[in-house]
Amino acid sequence: MASLGEFDFIGQFLKTQAAQGQPFFDSPLALGIGDDAALIPPLPVGEQLVVATDMLVEGRHYRADVDPASLGHKVLAVNLSDLAAMGARPVAFTLAAALRSIDQQWLNRFLTGLFDLARSSQCPLIGGDTVGVSSDAPQSFSVTVIGAVPQGQALLRSGAKPGDALWVSGSLGDAAYAVSRWVTDPKLDWPSPRLALGQRLRGLASAAIDISDGLSSEIRHLLEESGSHGSAPLSAVIDWQALPLGPSLRLALQSRSISEDGARVFAATGGDEYELLCAAPAFAHDKIAAIGESMGLPLTQIGRLVETSAGPCGISWCDHQGQPIPSELAAECGRGGFDHFK
Ligand code: ADP
Ligand code: MG
């Protein structure tokens, strides 16, 4: 295996590839990798900057034997998911990498996954940092993504009101189900940040959050933030039969590898989904349904927000008829986000 130094890595691997297919660099005011810092051209009038950082650490967020292409994809995807949840569009990103060695083959695959998503999202890599760590230390990758959103129109976790409906995009549970069986799953390894959806929810959703830690824990974040900004404490009533199960869970149900209750607990608590959860007032219902249809992305109304405080953690889990589900199940659904390595 060829051994390269830090500067070869930056020069050969990054600089040339990062600019490919990125209209960002058409501006004479744009400057990417190679100088002491990057330059971002001014945003169009009326837009504000959005910044988010997420890090993936070996042994904690991913296994050492992960497909490097999926890891490259994922470290950018989880950051783009945060932009999506804000209703923002991507502008550019930086990458900080802590590497044990410059393993050219591994890094080539990593960068293929990274740059494929960067190009399809029109989000160029404009800088970063590369450090070496000792041979027994975990590797890690941290991305800072920069986005833009029309001034004052960002989707926040606060803003949800009693009476709002709760919606989720796509399907839930497959990523955590895969983790529990130590297998790979497209939902786990190749998450699709819901950028287009997030931008289309501006002006319709009253609050939004991405599901990185599991539905029930994200609902609680939304309740806490919205409740503390509004007048009354908020609770959520969730129709747990309405939770959209992922394709792997539905297959497992068909083959009876998992019980229906078990599958719904995965959907309620499983992390690493990168779907969007949003609250929206009644007037937005038909428009949100139409957005889902036009995008070919299922958008499911899973419950609603109410003023009275109810159940543990402010979430009441009910069946289609509105009857509470058994308390042991509700307690399982209310558990915090799924943690891969705990
Ligand atoms: P400095 O010593 O000024 O921090 P570096 O040698 O760390 O400079 O980086 C040189 C150039 O390479 C900078 O433009 C930096 O943004 C870029 N760079 C370094 N590592 C990465 C990386 N992992 N991803 C993207 N760009 C990087
Ligand atoms: Mg540096």
XYZ file of N, CA, C and O and ligand atoms in Angstrom, residues 6 128-130, ligand 2:
17
model
N 0.782 13.976 4.710
C -0.388 14.835 4.865
C -0.586 15.755 3.656
O -1.682 15.921 3.155
N -10.411 22.455 5.528
C -10.466 21.501 6.627
C -9.129 21.394 7.313
O -8.272 22.274 7.191
N -8.957 20.298 8.021
C -7.706 20.052 8.709
C -7.477 18.549 8.726
O -8.438 17.762 8.719
N -6.208 18.152 8.727
C -5.865 16.742 8.735
C -4.797 16.519 9.792
O -3.757 17.187 9.755
Mg -4.459 22.990 9.425
